[in-house]
CSV table of C-alpha atoms and ligand atoms in Angstrom, one decimal:
chain,number,residue,atom,x,y,z
E,1,MET,CA,-16.6,68.3,-49.9
E,2,GLN,CA,-17.2,67.1,-46.2
E,3,LYS,CA,-16.2,70.4,-44.7
E,4,ARG,CA,-19.1,72.5,-47.0
E,5,GLU,CA,-21.7,70.2,-46.0
E,6,LYS,CA,-21.1,70.8,-42.5
E,7,SER,CA,-20.2,74.3,-43.0
E,8,GLN,CA,-23.8,74.4,-44.6
E,9,ARG,CA,-25.4,72.8,-41.7
E,10,LYS,CA,-24.2,75.0,-39.3
E,11,SER,CA,-25.2,78.0,-41.1
E,12,LEU,CA,-29.1,76.9,-40.6
E,13,PRO,CA,-30.1,78.5,-37.4
E,14,ARG,CA,-30.3,76.2,-34.9
E,15,TRP,CA,-34.0,75.7,-34.3
E,16,LEU,CA,-34.3,74.4,-38.0
E,17,ARG,CA,-31.7,72.1,-37.9
E,18,GLY,CA,-33.8,69.6,-36.1
E,19,LEU,CA,-36.3,67.3,-37.5
E,20,SER,CA,-39.2,68.4,-35.6
E,21,ALA,CA,-39.0,72.1,-37.0
E,22,ARG,CA,-38.2,71.4,-40.5
E,23,LEU,CA,-41.5,69.4,-40.4
E,24,LEU,CA,-43.2,72.1,-38.7
E,25,VAL,CA,-42.3,74.4,-41.3
E,26,LEU,CA,-42.9,72.3,-44.2
E,27,THR,CA,-46.5,71.1,-42.8
E,28,MET,CA,-47.7,75.0,-42.2
E,29,PHE,CA,-46.3,75.2,-45.9
E,30,PHE,CA,-48.6,72.6,-47.0
E,31,VAL,CA,-51.4,73.4,-44.9
E,32,MET,CA,-51.5,76.7,-46.6
E,33,ILE,CA,-51.0,75.3,-49.9
E,34,SER,CA,-54.3,73.5,-49.7
E,35,GLU,CA,-56.1,76.0,-47.8
E,36,VAL,CA,-55.5,78.0,-51.2
E,37,LEU,CA,-57.0,75.2,-53.4
E,38,ILE,CA,-59.9,75.6,-51.2
E,39,TYR,CA,-59.8,79.4,-51.6
E,40,VAL,CA,-60.1,79.6,-55.4
E,41,PRO,CA,-63.3,77.4,-55.8
E,42,SER,CA,-65.0,79.2,-52.7
E,43,ILE,CA,-64.8,82.7,-53.7
E,44,ALA,CA,-66.1,81.9,-56.5
E,45,ARG,CA,-68.8,80.4,-54.9
E,46,PHE,CA,-69.2,83.3,-52.7
E,47,ARG,CA,-69.6,86.0,-55.1
E,48,LEU,CA,-72.4,84.0,-57.0
E,49,THR,CA,-74.3,83.5,-53.7
E,50,PHE,CA,-73.9,87.2,-53.2
E,51,LEU,CA,-75.3,88.3,-56.4
E,52,GLU,CA,-77.7,85.4,-56.3
E,53,ASN,CA,-78.9,87.3,-53.3
E,54,ARG,CA,-79.5,90.7,-55.2
E,55,ILE,CA,-81.5,89.2,-57.7
E,56,ALA,CA,-83.2,87.5,-55.0
E,57,ASP,CA,-83.5,90.7,-53.0
E,58,ALA,CA,-84.8,92.4,-56.4
E,59,HIS,CA,-87.7,90.1,-56.7
E,60,LEU,CA,-88.9,90.9,-53.4
E,61,ALA,CA,-88.8,94.5,-54.2
E,62,SER,CA,-90.4,94.1,-57.7
E,63,LEU,CA,-93.5,92.5,-55.7
E,64,ALA,CA,-94.0,95.8,-53.6
E,65,LEU,CA,-94.2,97.5,-57.1
E,66,LYS,CA,-96.6,94.8,-58.0
E,67,ALA,CA,-98.9,95.7,-55.0
E,68,THR,CA,-99.3,99.1,-56.2
E,69,PRO,CA,-102.4,99.4,-58.4
E,70,ASP,CA,-100.5,101.3,-60.9
E,71,ASN,CA,-97.3,100.3,-60.8
E,72,VAL,CA,-95.8,103.4,-59.8
E,73,LEU,CA,-94.1,104.0,-56.5
E,74,SER,CA,-93.2,107.2,-54.7
E,75,LYS,CA,-89.6,108.2,-55.5
E,76,PRO,CA,-88.6,108.1,-51.7
E,77,LEU,CA,-90.0,104.8,-51.5
E,78,GLU,CA,-88.1,103.2,-54.6
E,79,LEU,CA,-85.0,104.2,-53.3
E,80,GLU,CA,-85.7,102.7,-50.1
E,81,LEU,CA,-86.4,99.7,-51.9
E,82,LEU,CA,-83.4,99.7,-54.2
E,83,SER,CA,-81.1,100.3,-50.9
E,84,ASN,CA,-82.8,97.5,-49.1
E,85,ALA,CA,-81.9,95.2,-52.0
E,86,MET,CA,-78.2,96.8,-52.2
E,87,VAL,CA,-79.0,97.5,-55.8
E,88,ARG,CA,-79.0,100.3,-58.1
E,89,GLY,CA,-81.5,99.5,-60.7
E,90,ILE,CA,-84.0,96.8,-60.9
E,91,VAL,CA,-85.5,95.6,-64.6
E,92,LEU,CA,-87.9,92.6,-64.8
E,93,LYS,CA,-88.5,91.0,-68.4
E,94,ARG,CA,-91.4,89.2,-69.6
E,95,ARG,CA,-91.0,88.0,-73.1
E,96,GLU,CA,-88.5,90.4,-74.0
E,97,ALA,CA,-90.5,93.0,-72.8
E,98,ARG,CA,-89.5,95.2,-70.1
E,99,ILE,CA,-92.5,95.3,-67.8
E,100,MET,CA,-91.7,97.1,-64.8
E,101,VAL,CA,-88.4,99.4,-63.8
E,102,LEU,CA,-86.9,100.6,-60.4
E,103,MET,CA,-83.8,102.5,-61.0
E,104,GLU,CA,-82.2,105.6,-59.3
E,105,ASP,CA,-82.6,109.0,-60.4
E,106,MET,CA,-79.7,108.8,-63.7
E,107,PRO,CA,-79.4,105.5,-65.2
E,108,PRO,CA,-75.8,104.2,-64.3
E,109,GLN,CA,-73.5,103.7,-67.3
E,110,VAL,CA,-72.8,99.6,-67.2
E,111,ASP,CA,-69.4,98.1,-67.2
E,112,ALA,CA,-69.7,94.6,-67.7
E,113,SER,CA,-72.7,92.0,-67.5
E,114,TYR,CA,-73.1,88.6,-66.3
E,115,ASP,CA,-75.8,86.5,-66.8
E,116,LEU,CA,-76.0,83.8,-63.7
E,117,ARG,CA,-78.1,81.3,-65.3
E,118,GLY,CA,-76.2,78.4,-66.3
E,119,ALA,CA,-72.6,79.8,-65.2
E,120,SER,CA,-70.0,77.3,-65.3
E,121,ALA,CA,-67.4,76.8,-62.5
E,122,LEU,CA,-64.3,78.1,-64.3
E,123,PRO,CA,-65.7,81.1,-65.8
E,124,LEU,CA,-67.3,82.2,-62.2
E,125,ILE,CA,-63.4,81.6,-60.8
E,126,ALA,CA,-62.5,83.9,-63.6
E,127,ASP,CA,-65.3,86.4,-63.1
E,128,ALA,CA,-64.2,86.7,-59.2
E,129,PHE,CA,-60.8,87.4,-59.8
E,130,ALA,CA,-61.7,90.0,-62.1
E,131,THR,CA,-63.8,91.6,-59.4
E,132,LEU,CA,-60.9,91.5,-57.1
E,133,ALA,CA,-58.6,92.8,-59.8
E,134,GLU,CA,-61.2,95.7,-60.4
E,135,GLY,CA,-63.8,96.2,-57.7
E,136,ASP,CA,-65.1,99.6,-58.6
E,137,ARG,CA,-67.4,99.0,-61.7
E,138,THR,CA,-71.0,98.8,-62.2
E,139,LEU,CA,-72.6,95.7,-63.3
E,140,ARG,CA,-75.7,94.4,-64.8
E,141,ILE,CA,-76.3,90.6,-63.5
E,142,VAL,CA,-79.0,89.1,-65.3
E,143,GLY,CA,-81.0,85.8,-63.4
E,144,GLY,CA,-83.9,84.2,-63.4
E,145,PHE,CA,-86.9,84.6,-61.3
E,146,PRO,CA,-86.5,82.8,-57.6
E,147,ASP,CA,-89.9,81.3,-58.3
E,148,GLN,CA,-89.3,79.9,-61.7
E,149,SER,CA,-91.2,81.5,-63.9
E,150,GLU,CA,-90.6,82.6,-67.2
E,151,GLY,CA,-88.7,85.8,-67.9
E,152,SER,CA,-85.6,87.2,-66.3
E,153,LEU,CA,-84.5,89.8,-63.5
E,154,GLU,CA,-81.8,92.2,-63.9
E,155,VAL,CA,-80.0,94.0,-61.6
E,156,ILE,CA,-77.7,96.7,-61.8
E,157,VAL,CA,-75.1,96.0,-58.9
E,158,ASP,CA,-72.2,98.8,-57.3
E,159,GLU,CA,-69.2,96.1,-57.6
E,160,ARG,CA,-67.6,98.3,-54.6
E,161,GLN,CA,-70.1,96.4,-52.4
E,162,LEU,CA,-69.3,93.2,-53.9
E,163,TYR,CA,-65.6,93.6,-53.5
E,164,ALA,CA,-66.2,94.6,-50.0
E,165,ALA,CA,-67.3,91.7,-49.1
E,166,MET,CA,-65.2,89.4,-50.8
E,167,ILE,CA,-62.2,91.0,-49.2
E,168,ASP,CA,-63.7,90.6,-45.9
E,169,TYR,CA,-64.3,86.5,-46.6
E,170,SER,CA,-60.9,86.4,-48.0
E,171,THR,CA,-59.3,88.1,-44.7
E,172,ASN,CA,-61.4,85.5,-42.5
E,173,ILE,CA,-60.4,82.8,-44.5
E,174,MET,CA,-57.0,84.1,-44.3
E,175,LYS,CA,-56.9,84.3,-40.8
E,176,LEU,CA,-58.4,80.7,-40.6
E,177,SER,CA,-56.0,79.2,-42.8
E,178,LEU,CA,-53.2,80.8,-40.5
E,179,VAL,CA,-54.7,79.3,-37.1
E,180,ILE,CA,-55.5,75.6,-39.0
E,181,SER,CA,-51.9,75.5,-40.3
E,182,LEU,CA,-50.5,76.4,-37.1
E,183,LEU,CA,-52.6,74.1,-34.9
E,184,THR,CA,-52.0,71.5,-37.8
E,185,ALA,CA,-48.8,71.8,-37.5
E,186,GLY,CA,-48.0,72.0,-33.8
E,187,LEU,CA,-49.2,68.5,-33.8
E,188,VAL,CA,-47.4,67.3,-36.2
E,189,PHE,CA,-44.5,68.6,-34.3
E,190,LEU,CA,-45.6,67.2,-31.0
E,191,SER,CA,-46.2,64.0,-32.2
E,192,LEU,CA,-43.3,63.7,-34.1
E,193,ARG,CA,-41.1,64.3,-31.5
E,194,LEU,CA,-42.6,62.1,-29.1
E,195,LEU,CA,-43.1,59.5,-31.9
E,196,MET,CA,-39.7,60.1,-33.7
E,197,VAL,CA,-37.1,62.7,-32.4
E,198,LEU,CA,-37.1,62.0,-28.9
E,199,PRO,CA,-36.3,58.1,-29.4
E,200,MET,CA,-33.8,58.7,-32.4
E,201,ARG,CA,-32.3,61.3,-29.8
E,202,ARG,CA,-32.1,58.3,-26.9
E,203,LEU,CA,-30.7,56.4,-29.6
E,204,THR,CA,-28.0,58.6,-31.1
E,205,ALA,CA,-26.9,59.5,-27.4
E,206,SER,CA,-26.4,55.9,-26.7
E,207,MET,CA,-24.2,55.2,-29.8
E,208,VAL,CA,-21.9,58.1,-28.9
E,209,ALA,CA,-21.6,57.2,-25.2
E,210,PHE,CA,-21.0,53.5,-26.3
E,211,ARG,CA,-18.7,54.7,-28.7
E,212,LYS,CA,-16.7,56.4,-26.0
E,213,ALA,CA,-16.8,54.0,-23.5
E,214,PRO,CA,-18.1,50.8,-24.9
E,215,GLU,CA,-17.0,48.6,-21.8
E,216,ASN,CA,-19.6,50.4,-19.7
E,217,ALA,CA,-22.7,48.7,-19.6
E,218,GLN,CA,-24.6,51.9,-18.7
E,219,SER,CA,-23.8,53.5,-21.9
E,220,MET,CA,-26.3,50.5,-23.7
E,221,ILE,CA,-29.5,51.2,-24.9
E,222,ALA,CA,-32.7,49.9,-23.0
E,223,ASP,CA,-34.6,47.2,-24.1
E,224,SER,CA,-37.5,48.2,-26.4
E,225,SER,CA,-41.0,47.0,-26.5
E,226,ARG,CA,-42.1,49.2,-29.4
E,227,GLY,CA,-43.1,47.3,-32.4
E,228,ASP,CA,-42.6,50.1,-34.9
E,229,GLU,CA,-39.4,50.7,-37.0
E,230,ILE,CA,-38.2,52.7,-34.2
E,231,GLY,CA,-38.6,49.9,-32.0
E,232,THR,CA,-36.5,47.6,-34.5
E,233,ALA,CA,-33.9,49.9,-34.6
E,234,GLN,CA,-33.5,50.5,-30.9
E,235,ARG,CA,-33.0,46.3,-30.3
E,236,GLU,CA,-30.9,46.0,-33.4
E,237,LEU,CA,-28.6,48.4,-31.7
E,238,ARG,CA,-29.1,46.4,-28.3
E,239,HIS,CA,-28.0,43.6,-29.7
E,240,MET,CA,-24.9,45.0,-31.3
E,241,GLN,CA,-24.2,46.4,-28.5
E,242,ASP,CA,-24.0,43.2,-26.8
E,243,GLY,CA,-22.4,41.5,-29.4
E,244,LEU,CA,-19.7,44.4,-29.6
E,245,ARG,CA,-19.0,44.3,-25.5
E,246,ALA,CA,-18.7,40.8,-25.4
E,247,SER,CA,-16.8,40.2,-28.4
E,248,LEU,CA,-14.7,43.4,-26.6
E,249,THR,CA,-14.1,41.6,-23.6
E,250,GLN,CA,-12.9,38.3,-25.0
E,251,GLN,CA,-10.6,40.5,-27.0
E,252,ALA,CA,-9.2,41.7,-24.1
E,253,HIS,CA,-9.1,38.5,-22.4
E,254,LEU,CA,-7.4,36.9,-25.3
E,255,ALA,CA,-4.9,39.7,-25.1
E,256,ALA,CA,-4.0,39.0,-21.5
E,257,LEU,CA,-3.7,35.6,-22.1
E,258,GLY,CA,-1.5,35.8,-25.1
E,259,VAL,CA,1.0,38.1,-23.2
E,260,ALA,CA,0.8,35.3,-20.4
E,261,VAL,CA,1.7,32.8,-22.9
E,262,SER,CA,4.7,34.7,-24.3
E,263,LYS,CA,5.8,35.3,-20.8
E,264,ILE,CA,5.8,31.1,-20.1
E,265,ASN,CA,7.3,30.6,-23.3
E,266,HIS,CA,10.0,33.1,-22.8
E,267,ASP,CA,10.7,31.3,-19.8
E,268,LEU,CA,10.3,27.8,-20.8
E,269,ARG,CA,12.7,28.3,-23.8
E,270,ASN,CA,15.3,29.6,-21.5
E,271,ILE,CA,14.9,26.5,-19.1
E,272,LEU,CA,14.7,24.2,-22.4
E,273,ALA,CA,18.4,25.8,-23.6
E,274,THR,CA,19.7,24.6,-20.4
E,275,ALA,CA,18.5,20.9,-20.5
E,276,GLN,CA,19.8,20.8,-24.5
E,277,LEU,CA,23.0,21.6,-23.0
E,278,VAL,CA,23.0,19.0,-20.4
E,279,SER,CA,21.4,16.6,-23.3
E,280,ASP,CA,24.5,17.6,-25.2
E,281,GLY,CA,26.7,15.4,-22.5
E,282,LEU,CA,24.7,12.7,-22.9
E,283,GLY,CA,26.2,12.1,-25.9
E,284,GLU,CA,29.5,11.2,-24.7
E,285,VAL,CA,27.9,8.8,-22.1
E,286,GLU,CA,28.9,5.0,-22.8
E,287,ASP,CA,25.7,3.4,-21.4
E,288,PRO,CA,23.7,1.9,-24.2
E,289,THR,CA,20.4,2.7,-22.6
E,290,VAL,CA,21.3,6.5,-22.6
E,291,ARG,CA,23.0,5.7,-26.1
E,292,ARG,CA,19.6,4.9,-27.0
E,293,VAL,CA,17.1,7.2,-25.8
E,294,ALA,CA,19.5,10.3,-25.6
E,295,PRO,CA,19.0,11.2,-29.5
E,296,ARG,CA,15.1,11.1,-29.2
E,297,LEU,CA,15.1,13.0,-25.7
E,298,MET,CA,17.5,16.0,-28.2
E,299,GLN,CA,15.2,15.6,-30.6
E,300,SER,CA,12.3,16.3,-28.1
E,301,ILE,CA,14.1,19.4,-26.9
E,302,ASP,CA,14.8,20.5,-30.3
E,303,ARG,CA,11.0,20.6,-31.1
E,304,ALA,CA,10.0,22.3,-27.9
E,305,ILE,CA,12.4,24.9,-28.6
E,306,GLU,CA,11.1,25.3,-31.7
E,307,LEU,CA,8.1,25.8,-30.9
E,308,CYS,CA,8.4,28.4,-28.1
E,309,SER,CA,10.7,30.1,-30.7
E,310,GLN,CA,8.4,30.2,-33.2
E,311,THR,CA,5.1,31.1,-30.8
E,312,LEU,CA,7.2,34.1,-29.3
E,313,SER,CA,7.9,35.6,-32.6
E,314,PHE,CA,4.3,35.4,-33.8
E,315,GLY,CA,2.7,36.6,-30.3
E,316,ARG,CA,5.4,39.8,-30.5
E,317,ALA,CA,2.8,42.2,-32.1
E,318,ASP,CA,5.5,45.0,-32.4
E,319,GLU,CA,7.4,42.8,-35.1
E,320,ALA,CA,9.9,45.6,-36.0
E,321,ALA,CA,9.0,47.0,-39.3
E,322,PRO,CA,11.3,46.0,-41.9
E,323,ASN,CA,15.1,47.8,-42.4
E,324,PRO,CA,16.1,47.4,-45.7
E,325,THR,CA,19.4,47.1,-47.0
E,326,SER,CA,20.9,46.1,-50.6
E,327,PHE,CA,21.7,42.6,-51.0
E,328,ALA,CA,22.5,40.0,-53.7
E,329,LEU,CA,19.2,37.6,-53.6
E,330,ARG,CA,21.7,34.7,-54.8
E,331,ASP,CA,24.1,34.7,-51.9
E,332,LEU,CA,21.1,34.6,-49.6
E,333,VAL,CA,19.8,31.7,-50.9
E,334,GLU,CA,22.7,29.8,-50.3
E,335,ASP,CA,22.9,30.8,-46.7
E,336,VAL,CA,19.4,29.5,-46.4
E,337,ALA,CA,20.6,26.5,-48.0
E,338,ALA,CA,23.6,26.0,-45.4
E,339,PHE,CA,21.1,26.6,-42.4
E,340,ALA,CA,18.0,24.8,-43.5
E,341,GLY,CA,19.0,21.6,-42.3
E,342,LEU,CA,19.5,19.8,-45.8
E,343,PRO,CA,20.0,16.2,-44.9
E,344,SER,CA,23.8,15.2,-45.2
E,345,ASP,CA,23.4,12.4,-47.7
E,346,GLY,CA,22.5,14.5,-50.3
E,347,ARG,CA,19.0,12.7,-50.8
E,348,ILE,CA,17.9,16.6,-51.2
E,349,VAL,CA,19.2,18.8,-54.1
E,350,TRP,CA,19.2,22.5,-53.7
E,351,ARG,CA,19.1,24.2,-57.1
E,352,ASN,CA,19.8,28.0,-56.7
E,353,GLU,CA,18.7,29.6,-60.1
E,354,VAL,CA,18.7,33.2,-58.9
E,355,GLY,CA,21.2,35.4,-61.2
E,356,GLY,CA,24.2,36.5,-59.1
E,357,ASN,CA,23.2,40.3,-60.5
E,358,LEU,CA,19.8,40.7,-58.6
E,359,ILE,CA,20.1,42.9,-56.1
E,360,LEU,CA,17.2,43.3,-54.0
E,361,GLU,CA,16.5,46.2,-51.1
E,362,ALA,CA,14.5,44.6,-48.1
E,363,ASP,CA,15.0,43.3,-44.7
E,364,ARG,CA,17.8,40.9,-45.1
E,365,GLU,CA,17.0,38.8,-41.8
E,366,GLN,CA,13.1,38.7,-42.2
E,367,ILE,CA,13.8,38.0,-46.1
E,368,PHE,CA,15.6,35.2,-44.7
E,369,ARG,CA,13.0,34.3,-42.2
E,370,VAL,CA,10.8,33.8,-45.1
E,371,PHE,CA,13.0,31.5,-47.0
E,372,MET,CA,14.0,29.6,-44.0
E,373,ASN,CA,10.3,28.4,-43.5
E,374,LEU,CA,9.9,27.9,-46.9
E,375,ALA,CA,13.1,25.3,-47.1
E,376,ARG,CA,11.9,23.5,-44.0
E,377,ASN,CA,8.5,22.8,-44.9
E,378,ALA,CA,9.8,21.3,-48.5
E,379,ILE,CA,12.9,19.4,-46.6
E,380,GLN,CA,10.2,18.3,-43.8
E,381,ALA,CA,7.7,17.4,-46.7
E,382,MET,CA,10.3,15.4,-48.4
E,383,SER,CA,11.5,12.8,-46.4
E,384,GLN,CA,12.5,10.3,-49.1
E,385,GLY,CA,14.3,12.9,-51.4
E,386,GLY,CA,13.6,15.5,-54.1
E,387,GLU,CA,14.7,18.6,-55.5
E,388,ILE,CA,14.2,22.5,-54.3
E,389,ALA,CA,14.7,25.2,-56.7
E,390,VAL,CA,14.6,28.8,-56.4
E,391,THR,CA,14.2,31.4,-59.3
E,392,ALA,CA,13.7,35.0,-59.2
E,393,ASN,CA,12.9,37.5,-62.2
E,394,TRP,CA,12.4,41.2,-62.3
E,395,GLY,CA,8.7,41.5,-63.6
E,396,GLY,CA,5.4,43.5,-63.1
E,397,ALA,CA,6.3,45.9,-60.0
E,398,GLY,CA,8.8,44.5,-58.7
E,399,VAL,CA,10.7,40.8,-58.5
E,400,ILE,CA,9.0,37.7,-58.5
E,401,ILE,CA,10.5,35.0,-56.8
E,402,GLU,CA,9.3,31.2,-57.1
E,403,PHE,CA,9.9,28.7,-54.5
E,404,SER,CA,8.9,25.0,-56.0
E,405,ASP,CA,10.1,21.4,-54.9
E,406,ASN,CA,8.9,18.2,-56.2
E,407,GLY,CA,7.7,16.6,-53.0
E,408,PRO,CA,4.2,15.3,-52.6
E,409,GLY,CA,2.1,18.2,-52.6
E,410,LEU,CA,0.2,19.9,-49.5
E,411,PRO,CA,-1.9,17.1,-47.7
E,412,GLU,CA,-5.7,18.7,-47.6
E,413,LYS,CA,-6.0,19.9,-44.0
E,414,ALA,CA,-3.2,22.0,-45.0
E,415,ARG,CA,-4.6,23.5,-47.8
E,416,GLU,CA,-7.8,24.4,-46.1
E,417,HIS,CA,-6.2,26.6,-43.7
E,418,LEU,CA,-2.8,27.2,-45.5
E,419,PHE,CA,-1.4,30.6,-43.7
E,420,GLU,CA,-3.5,30.9,-41.0
E,421,PRO,CA,-1.7,30.6,-37.4
E,422,PHE,CA,-1.8,27.6,-35.3
E,423,THR,CA,-4.1,26.0,-37.5
E,424,GLY,CA,-2.3,25.6,-40.7
E,425,SER,CA,-0.3,22.7,-39.6
E,426,ALA,CA,-0.6,19.3,-40.9
E,427,ARG,CA,2.6,17.6,-39.9
E,428,THR,CA,3.0,15.9,-36.3
E,429,GLY,CA,5.2,18.4,-34.2
E,430,GLY,CA,4.2,21.6,-36.7
E,431,THR,CA,3.0,24.2,-34.5
E,432,GLY,CA,1.5,25.5,-38.3
E,433,LEU,CA,2.9,28.9,-37.8
E,434,GLY,CA,5.8,28.9,-40.5
E,435,LEU,CA,3.5,29.9,-43.5
E,436,ALA,CA,1.5,32.7,-41.5
E,437,ILE,CA,4.5,34.6,-40.2
E,438,ALA,CA,6.3,34.2,-43.5
E,439,LYS,CA,3.2,36.0,-44.9
E,440,GLU,CA,3.2,38.7,-42.6
E,441,LEU,CA,6.8,39.4,-43.0
E,442,VAL,CA,6.2,39.6,-47.0
E,443,GLU,CA,3.3,41.9,-46.6
E,444,ALA,CA,5.1,44.0,-44.2
E,445,HIS,CA,7.5,44.8,-47.2
E,446,GLY,CA,4.3,45.4,-49.4
E,447,GLY,CA,4.7,42.2,-51.2
E,448,GLU,CA,2.5,39.3,-51.5
E,449,LEU,CA,3.5,35.7,-50.8
E,450,MET,CA,0.8,32.8,-52.5
E,451,LEU,CA,0.2,29.4,-53.6
E,452,LEU,CA,1.1,29.0,-57.0
E,453,ARG,CA,-0.1,25.2,-57.4
E,454,SER,CA,0.6,22.3,-55.3
E,455,ASP,CA,0.1,18.9,-56.9
E,456,SER,CA,1.7,15.6,-56.5
E,457,HIS,CA,4.2,16.7,-58.5
E,458,GLY,CA,5.4,19.1,-56.0
E,459,THR,CA,4.2,22.4,-54.8
E,460,VAL,CA,5.1,26.2,-56.2
E,461,PHE,CA,5.4,29.2,-53.8
E,462,ARG,CA,5.6,32.8,-55.3
E,463,ILE,CA,6.7,35.8,-53.7
E,464,ASP,CA,6.1,39.2,-54.9
E,465,LEU,CA,8.2,41.9,-53.6
E,466,PRO,CA,7.8,45.8,-55.0
E,467,GLY,CA,10.9,47.4,-56.2
E,468,GLY,CA,13.2,48.0,-59.5
E,469,PRO,CA,16.1,46.6,-60.7
E,470,GLN,CA,19.4,48.5,-59.3
C,1,ATP,N1,6.3,22.6,-49.6
C,1,ATP,C1,5.4,21.5,-48.7
C,1,ATP,N2,5.0,20.7,-49.6
C,1,ATP,C2,4.0,19.8,-48.7
C,1,ATP,N3,3.3,20.2,-47.6
C,1,ATP,C3,3.7,21.7,-47.3
C,1,ATP,C4,5.0,22.4,-47.7
C,1,ATP,N4,4.9,23.3,-47.0
C,1,ATP,C5,3.9,23.6,-46.2
C,1,ATP,N5,3.1,22.3,-46.3
C,1,ATP,C6,2.4,21.9,-45.4
C,1,ATP,O1,1.6,22.8,-44.9
C,1,ATP,C7,1.6,22.9,-43.5
C,1,ATP,C8,1.7,24.5,-42.7
C,1,ATP,O2,2.6,24.6,-42.8
C,1,ATP,P1,3.5,25.8,-41.8
C,1,ATP,O3,4.9,25.9,-41.7
C,1,ATP,O4,2.8,26.8,-41.7
C,1,ATP,O5,3.3,24.9,-40.6
C,1,ATP,P2,4.2,23.8,-39.7
C,1,ATP,O6,5.5,23.7,-40.8
C,1,ATP,O7,3.5,22.6,-39.8
C,1,ATP,O8,4.7,24.0,-38.5
C,1,ATP,P3,6.1,25.2,-38.3
C,1,ATP,O9,6.5,26.1,-39.8
C,1,ATP,O10,5.2,26.5,-37.3
C,1,ATP,O11,6.9,24.7,-37.3
C,1,ATP,C9,2.4,22.0,-42.9
C,1,ATP,O12,2.4,21.4,-41.7
C,1,ATP,C10,2.6,20.8,-43.9
C,1,ATP,O13,1.6,20.2,-44.1
C,2,MG,MG1,6.6,24.9,-41.5
């Protein structure tokens, strides 16, 4: 679809593709249309005036006749009068009686007659076009006396003269319209180019340059003082570029910082591991002071190592893609129980309710980490003891696993930023990474981790993993 549009755009000649060129053509077209609208009534007016002039000229000629004593003129003079008035015959009528006649030798055959007295606009327009279509008829034109006196004046007119004059007039109008439309379109073209096209080009050029090299300050559009829409667009683009550049720089700094932190973390973890080894040896020392502080020291070191490992695994942007294998979910849940650090006095009961024949196709190591995080959270929340249960069933588009405990529920602070790295923790010594990591790992499998419910009776997380029973 897009391809076709593109090729269509390409098929237009280059000069027509621009906004101003299209407007040039359109303006010429519109001016021509309005010229036609003006031409139609004005050609009718032209014809009317031409014919009215013939009547007036005939009246003048008839006055010459009147001046003679017996209303008779010599033939050559009569013909000259007729030719001057551009008519072939003149008839003056007073009260239905012809009182005066000037005529060529052979009275011509009349093809059509028109009465100019009280003629209305639309018939006049139609008559004008009839003349343009025919062009060589003999017309009888009836009009009143120019001095408003009673009676009528008739002239016989050769339509060819009228036709020639009308064609002449139309050609002039046509030439004039062309000049006007070219001039108007040219002016529109120029003003549009100056006011819109050039600023638009600068705008798009800046967008393209910015897309190619957003870090380059030169690619940003200059601030505009224009008060119109283009000015607003330029200013908004400038704001956007400013904002984008700032966040880009910030992001680059943060990424660099992240790399630095993970390097420090890595070394710190090794240093702490050594400290852990050394502090393990403190357990053998008999000194009562050492015996008192050693467990707290070991606990602190454990926590520090945990913090380092969690931060490291979260910072690893290139967390390996899941490497799926088939395994029994029930066994995996058993393993989690063994490693999650359940209190040895049995105050927390672990109920593995997953069917032994439920075989999952997933990355065992990653799913193990997901359960470890959920399990450790539940254990940490239920220091007084309680129960943890895991169930799993096929349903919908895959397996639905529910991980529930009957602890005190999520504290308000944890609920507000649940699954958000570093901010979700409501526990002293917690990094707030456990659930964020678990969610990422589940989503990498195409699944979903969500909080089903949490209240004073306990908390239930649900994991959906895609797949089908094997
Ligand atoms: N089952 C649960 N019952 C009650 N509170 C919970 C439960 N699971 C999580 N929480 C609360 O949610 C918070 C966020 O958990 P999360 O695992 O993301 O971070 P954390 O446990 O604080 O730190 P980390 O797991 O990175 O060491 C916890 O601090 C805890 O307050
Ligand atoms: Mg946790």
